[in-house]
């Protein structure tokens, strides 16, 4: 299976703290993406990092990519209760049909007020 | 604002019945993906289309599932006959092919009794 894996499976923190989620993948990639899913909703794209990039920022989100270790991390700074959701990484593998993504199992983040 | 819509949002049916799920992709987004999400398997890709032509349906049980895109504004996923193990949330997602981001619909929550 090409499915990536997020770590930890679940994370519980207080508002204001930083949340770090990790993703490991198995193939050579064109890009790696992070998505968020609120309970009962569809996935929402957060950020994309290309294989030749090492770090990317978007608001309170910071994503890093280490292609030598086939891993990525998502950092949410100064977390809020509204950040409570599941977070998924998805890899677009080099050589796969353009646009096809392989999603991990997700990290369930709970942010307590 | 442009978004992917799915109908129905919820479906309860009995084993053996036909189930049809519909998706309206964002206008101009020529790539459509069907996913199934369960607690056990996570997010699985069932099939996807580009410019209405099927690109990959290897994730779909062929004996009971079928996916079509009769026109650019409608994609359908049918299960006939349905089985309890088909109970899941089915998501449609749209992309543009050239851009890698996928835009997810709200999902159809299916329960087969």
Tab-separated table of C-alpha atoms in Angstrom:
chain	number	residue	atom	x	y	z
A	1	UNK	CA	0.000	0.000	0.000
A	2	UNK	CA	1.207	3.508	-0.781
A	3	UNK	CA	-0.777	4.982	2.044
A	4	UNK	CA	1.225	7.315	4.252
A	5	UNK	CA	0.999	7.353	8.000
A	6	UNK	CA	0.414	10.190	10.418
A	7	UNK	CA	1.786	10.263	13.897
A	8	UNK	CA	0.408	10.558	16.498
A	9	UNK	CA	-3.023	9.080	15.833
A	10	UNK	CA	-4.487	11.430	18.412
A	11	UNK	CA	-3.244	14.626	20.039
A	12	UNK	CA	-4.857	16.585	22.852
A	13	UNK	CA	-3.588	20.033	23.835
A	14	UNK	CA	-4.687	23.284	25.488
A	15	UNK	CA	-5.526	26.450	23.591
A	16	UNK	CA	-2.432	28.508	22.962
A	17	UNK	CA	-0.109	25.523	22.729
A	18	UNK	CA	1.537	24.408	19.513
A	19	UNK	CA	0.457	21.192	17.805
A	20	UNK	CA	2.874	19.121	15.751
A	21	UNK	CA	1.774	16.272	13.531
A	22	UNK	CA	4.075	14.060	11.521
A	23	UNK	CA	3.628	12.168	8.299
A	24	UNK	CA	5.744	9.432	6.798
A	25	UNK	CA	5.335	8.308	3.204
A	26	UNK	CA	6.751	5.570	1.063
A	27	UNK	CA	7.350	6.785	-2.477
A	28	UNK	CA	9.137	9.535	-4.355
A	29	UNK	CA	6.771	12.450	-4.506
A	30	UNK	CA	5.855	15.401	-6.676
A	31	UNK	CA	4.284	17.118	-3.703
A	32	UNK	CA	2.799	16.477	-0.300
A	33	UNK	CA	-0.399	18.082	0.914
A	34	UNK	CA	-2.137	18.535	4.231
A	35	UNK	CA	-5.898	18.517	4.623
A	36	UNK	CA	-8.207	19.125	7.556
A	37	UNK	CA	-11.518	17.407	8.218
A	38	UNK	CA	-14.005	18.707	10.735
A	39	UNK	CA	-16.409	16.167	12.160
A	40	UNK	CA	-19.104	15.263	9.658
A	41	UNK	CA	-17.579	17.344	6.871
A	42	UNK	CA	-15.457	16.876	3.781
A	43	UNK	CA	-11.724	17.412	3.690
A	44	UNK	CA	-10.390	20.910	3.194
A	45	UNK	CA	-7.016	21.607	1.621
A	46	UNK	CA	-4.617	23.458	3.926
A	47	UNK	CA	-1.222	23.620	2.305
A	48	UNK	CA	0.906	21.991	-0.405
A	49	UNK	CA	4.668	21.589	-0.356
A	50	UNK	CA	6.581	20.540	-3.447
A	51	UNK	CA	9.372	18.000	-3.438
A	52	UNK	CA	12.023	20.692	-3.971
A	53	UNK	CA	10.801	22.772	-1.028
A	54	UNK	CA	11.851	22.236	2.567
A	55	UNK	CA	9.534	24.549	4.473
A	56	UNK	CA	6.370	26.478	3.837
A	57	UNK	CA	4.212	28.809	5.904
A	58	UNK	CA	0.583	29.791	5.734
A	59	UNK	CA	-0.762	31.865	8.603
A	60	UNK	CA	-0.368	29.783	11.767
A	61	UNK	CA	0.612	26.707	9.760
A	62	UNK	CA	4.160	25.634	9.110
A	63	UNK	CA	4.965	22.580	7.020
A	64	UNK	CA	8.362	20.971	6.621
A	65	UNK	CA	9.453	18.286	4.217
A	66	UNK	CA	12.433	15.969	4.439
A	67	UNK	CA	12.584	13.902	1.278
A	68	UNK	CA	15.633	11.969	2.468
A	69	UNK	CA	13.592	10.649	5.392
A	70	UNK	CA	10.328	10.592	3.445
A	71	UNK	CA	8.652	12.594	6.154
A	72	UNK	CA	6.744	15.806	6.658
A	73	UNK	CA	5.464	17.680	9.669
A	74	UNK	CA	2.624	20.119	10.189
A	75	UNK	CA	2.934	22.647	12.986
A	76	UNK	CA	-0.044	24.678	14.127
A	77	UNK	CA	1.074	27.540	16.345
A	78	UNK	CA	-1.026	29.152	19.065
A	79	UNK	CA	-3.780	26.599	18.644
A	80	UNK	CA	-7.446	27.447	19.094
A	81	UNK	CA	-10.450	25.332	19.981
A	82	UNK	CA	-11.601	25.810	16.368
A	83	UNK	CA	-8.521	23.885	15.212
A	84	UNK	CA	-10.068	20.709	16.618
A	85	UNK	CA	-10.311	18.371	13.618
A	86	UNK	CA	-8.620	15.459	11.902
A	87	UNK	CA	-5.535	16.285	9.856
A	88	UNK	CA	-4.432	14.195	6.902
A	89	UNK	CA	-1.328	14.182	4.807
A	90	UNK	CA	-1.600	13.160	1.165
A	91	UNK	CA	1.190	12.401	-1.227
A	92	UNK	CA	1.184	12.823	-4.966
A	93	UNK	CA	3.641	10.190	-6.070
A	94	UNK	CA	6.029	10.708	-8.912
A	95	UNK	CA	4.951	8.462	-11.746
A	96	UNK	CA	1.352	8.159	-10.634
A	97	UNK	CA	-1.433	9.532	-12.753
A	98	UNK	CA	-1.454	13.295	-12.399
A	99	UNK	CA	-3.554	14.450	-9.512
A	100	UNK	CA	-3.935	11.099	-7.765
A	101	UNK	CA	-3.337	11.418	-4.022
A	102	UNK	CA	-2.619	8.806	-1.381
A	103	UNK	CA	-4.055	9.803	1.989
A	104	UNK	CA	-2.852	8.744	5.411
A	105	UNK	CA	-5.093	7.655	8.288
A	106	UNK	CA	-5.044	11.056	9.926
A	107	UNK	CA	-4.265	12.639	13.293
A	108	UNK	CA	-7.214	13.569	15.472
A	109	UNK	CA	-6.379	16.897	17.135
A	110	UNK	CA	-8.394	18.098	20.114
A	111	UNK	CA	-7.751	21.603	21.411
A	112	UNK	CA	-9.280	22.316	24.821
A	113	UNK	CA	-10.395	25.844	25.704
B	1	UNK	CA	-19.020	30.504	-3.964
B	2	UNK	CA	-18.034	27.508	-6.060
B	3	UNK	CA	-18.102	24.212	-4.244
B	4	UNK	CA	-18.630	20.502	-4.824
B	5	UNK	CA	-22.131	19.334	-3.967
B	6	UNK	CA	-23.254	15.806	-3.188
B	7	UNK	CA	-26.671	14.256	-2.858
B	8	UNK	CA	-28.097	12.719	-0.835
B	9	UNK	CA	-26.262	13.745	2.318
B	10	UNK	CA	-27.596	10.722	4.191
B	11	UNK	CA	-28.976	7.410	2.978
B	12	UNK	CA	-30.312	4.471	4.938
B	13	UNK	CA	-31.239	1.434	2.915
B	14	UNK	CA	-31.671	-2.285	3.215
B	15	UNK	CA	-29.266	-4.882	1.977
B	16	UNK	CA	-29.834	-5.717	-1.676
B	17	UNK	CA	-31.186	-2.317	-2.640
B	18	UNK	CA	-29.611	-0.090	-5.278
B	19	UNK	CA	-27.930	3.076	-4.071
B	20	UNK	CA	-27.116	6.022	-6.318
B	21	UNK	CA	-24.952	8.880	-5.129
B	22	UNK	CA	-24.542	12.058	-7.127
B	23	UNK	CA	-21.867	14.684	-7.313
B	24	UNK	CA	-21.776	18.062	-8.983
B	25	UNK	CA	-18.160	19.123	-9.400
B	26	UNK	CA	-17.041	22.708	-9.549
B	27	UNK	CA	-17.554	24.115	-13.035
B	28	UNK	CA	-14.305	23.913	-14.939
B	29	UNK	CA	-12.777	21.283	-12.673
B	30	UNK	CA	-12.280	18.435	-15.092
B	31	UNK	CA	-11.025	15.768	-12.681
B	32	UNK	CA	-13.461	14.009	-10.356
B	33	UNK	CA	-12.529	11.551	-7.610
B	34	UNK	CA	-14.732	9.179	-5.602
B	35	UNK	CA	-13.493	8.189	-2.144
B	36	UNK	CA	-14.880	5.997	0.604
B	37	UNK	CA	-14.057	6.696	4.235
B	38	UNK	CA	-14.420	4.210	7.081
B	39	UNK	CA	-12.874	3.974	10.509
B	40	UNK	CA	-11.153	0.724	9.623
B	41	UNK	CA	-9.748	1.565	6.185
B	42	UNK	CA	-9.475	5.325	6.301
B	43	UNK	CA	-9.871	7.178	2.997
B	44	UNK	CA	-9.846	4.893	-0.035
B	45	UNK	CA	-9.883	6.008	-3.646
B	46	UNK	CA	-12.575	4.155	-5.560
B	47	UNK	CA	-12.394	5.753	-9.003
B	48	UNK	CA	-11.559	8.913	-10.832
B	49	UNK	CA	-12.310	10.631	-14.080
B	50	UNK	CA	-10.666	13.252	-16.206
B	51	UNK	CA	-12.691	15.057	-18.843
B	52	UNK	CA	-15.461	12.550	-18.095
B	53	UNK	CA	-13.304	9.562	-19.059
B	54	UNK	CA	-12.475	6.994	-16.364
B	55	UNK	CA	-8.763	7.011	-15.534
B	56	UNK	CA	-8.631	4.515	-12.728
B	57	UNK	CA	-11.338	2.472	-11.056
B	58	UNK	CA	-9.104	-0.238	-9.650
B	59	UNK	CA	-10.155	0.619	-6.100
B	60	UNK	CA	-13.761	-0.184	-6.796
B	61	UNK	CA	-15.403	-3.607	-6.403
B	62	UNK	CA	-16.481	-4.097	-10.009
B	63	UNK	CA	-19.189	-6.638	-9.344
B	64	UNK	CA	-21.411	-4.214	-7.497
B	65	UNK	CA	-20.030	-0.707	-7.948
B	66	UNK	CA	-20.165	1.465	-11.026
B	67	UNK	CA	-19.104	5.060	-11.602
B	68	UNK	CA	-20.040	7.282	-14.493
B	69	UNK	CA	-19.823	10.868	-15.563
B	70	UNK	CA	-22.658	11.413	-18.014
B	71	UNK	CA	-21.773	15.075	-18.412
B	72	UNK	CA	-19.348	17.635	-17.039
B	73	UNK	CA	-21.761	18.696	-14.298
B	74	UNK	CA	-22.667	15.285	-12.904
B	75	UNK	CA	-20.814	12.257	-11.602
B	76	UNK	CA	-22.612	9.220	-10.211
B	77	UNK	CA	-21.594	6.281	-8.056
B	78	UNK	CA	-23.937	3.311	-7.922
B	79	UNK	CA	-23.963	0.264	-5.715
B	80	UNK	CA	-26.143	-2.638	-6.792
B	81	UNK	CA	-26.835	-4.671	-4.763
B	82	UNK	CA	-25.763	-2.901	-1.577
B	83	UNK	CA	-24.346	-4.807	1.383
B	84	UNK	CA	-23.859	-3.844	5.048
B	85	UNK	CA	-20.083	-3.665	4.509
B	86	UNK	CA	-20.704	-0.777	2.075
B	87	UNK	CA	-21.743	1.409	4.999
B	88	UNK	CA	-19.357	4.368	4.928
B	89	UNK	CA	-19.087	8.012	4.005
B	90	UNK	CA	-18.594	8.513	0.276
B	91	UNK	CA	-16.842	11.656	-0.863
B	92	UNK	CA	-16.582	13.238	-4.238
B	93	UNK	CA	-13.652	15.564	-4.876
B	94	UNK	CA	-12.826	17.760	-7.834
B	95	UNK	CA	-9.560	18.980	-9.252
B	96	UNK	CA	-8.347	20.766	-12.312
B	97	UNK	CA	-5.607	18.351	-13.349
B	98	UNK	CA	-3.096	21.131	-13.706
B	99	UNK	CA	-3.455	22.167	-10.071
B	100	UNK	CA	-2.947	19.450	-7.554
B	101	UNK	CA	-5.419	20.553	-4.872
B	102	UNK	CA	-8.599	18.549	-4.490
B	103	UNK	CA	-11.862	20.132	-3.402
B	104	UNK	CA	-14.078	17.799	-1.438
B	105	UNK	CA	-17.829	17.678	-1.246
B	106	UNK	CA	-19.629	17.230	2.088
B	107	UNK	CA	-20.040	13.489	1.573
B	108	UNK	CA	-22.895	10.997	1.486
B	109	UNK	CA	-23.254	9.029	4.697
B	110	UNK	CA	-24.538	5.577	3.727
B	111	UNK	CA	-25.918	3.003	6.111
B	112	UNK	CA	-26.898	-0.380	4.711
B	113	UNK	CA	-28.962	-2.468	7.124
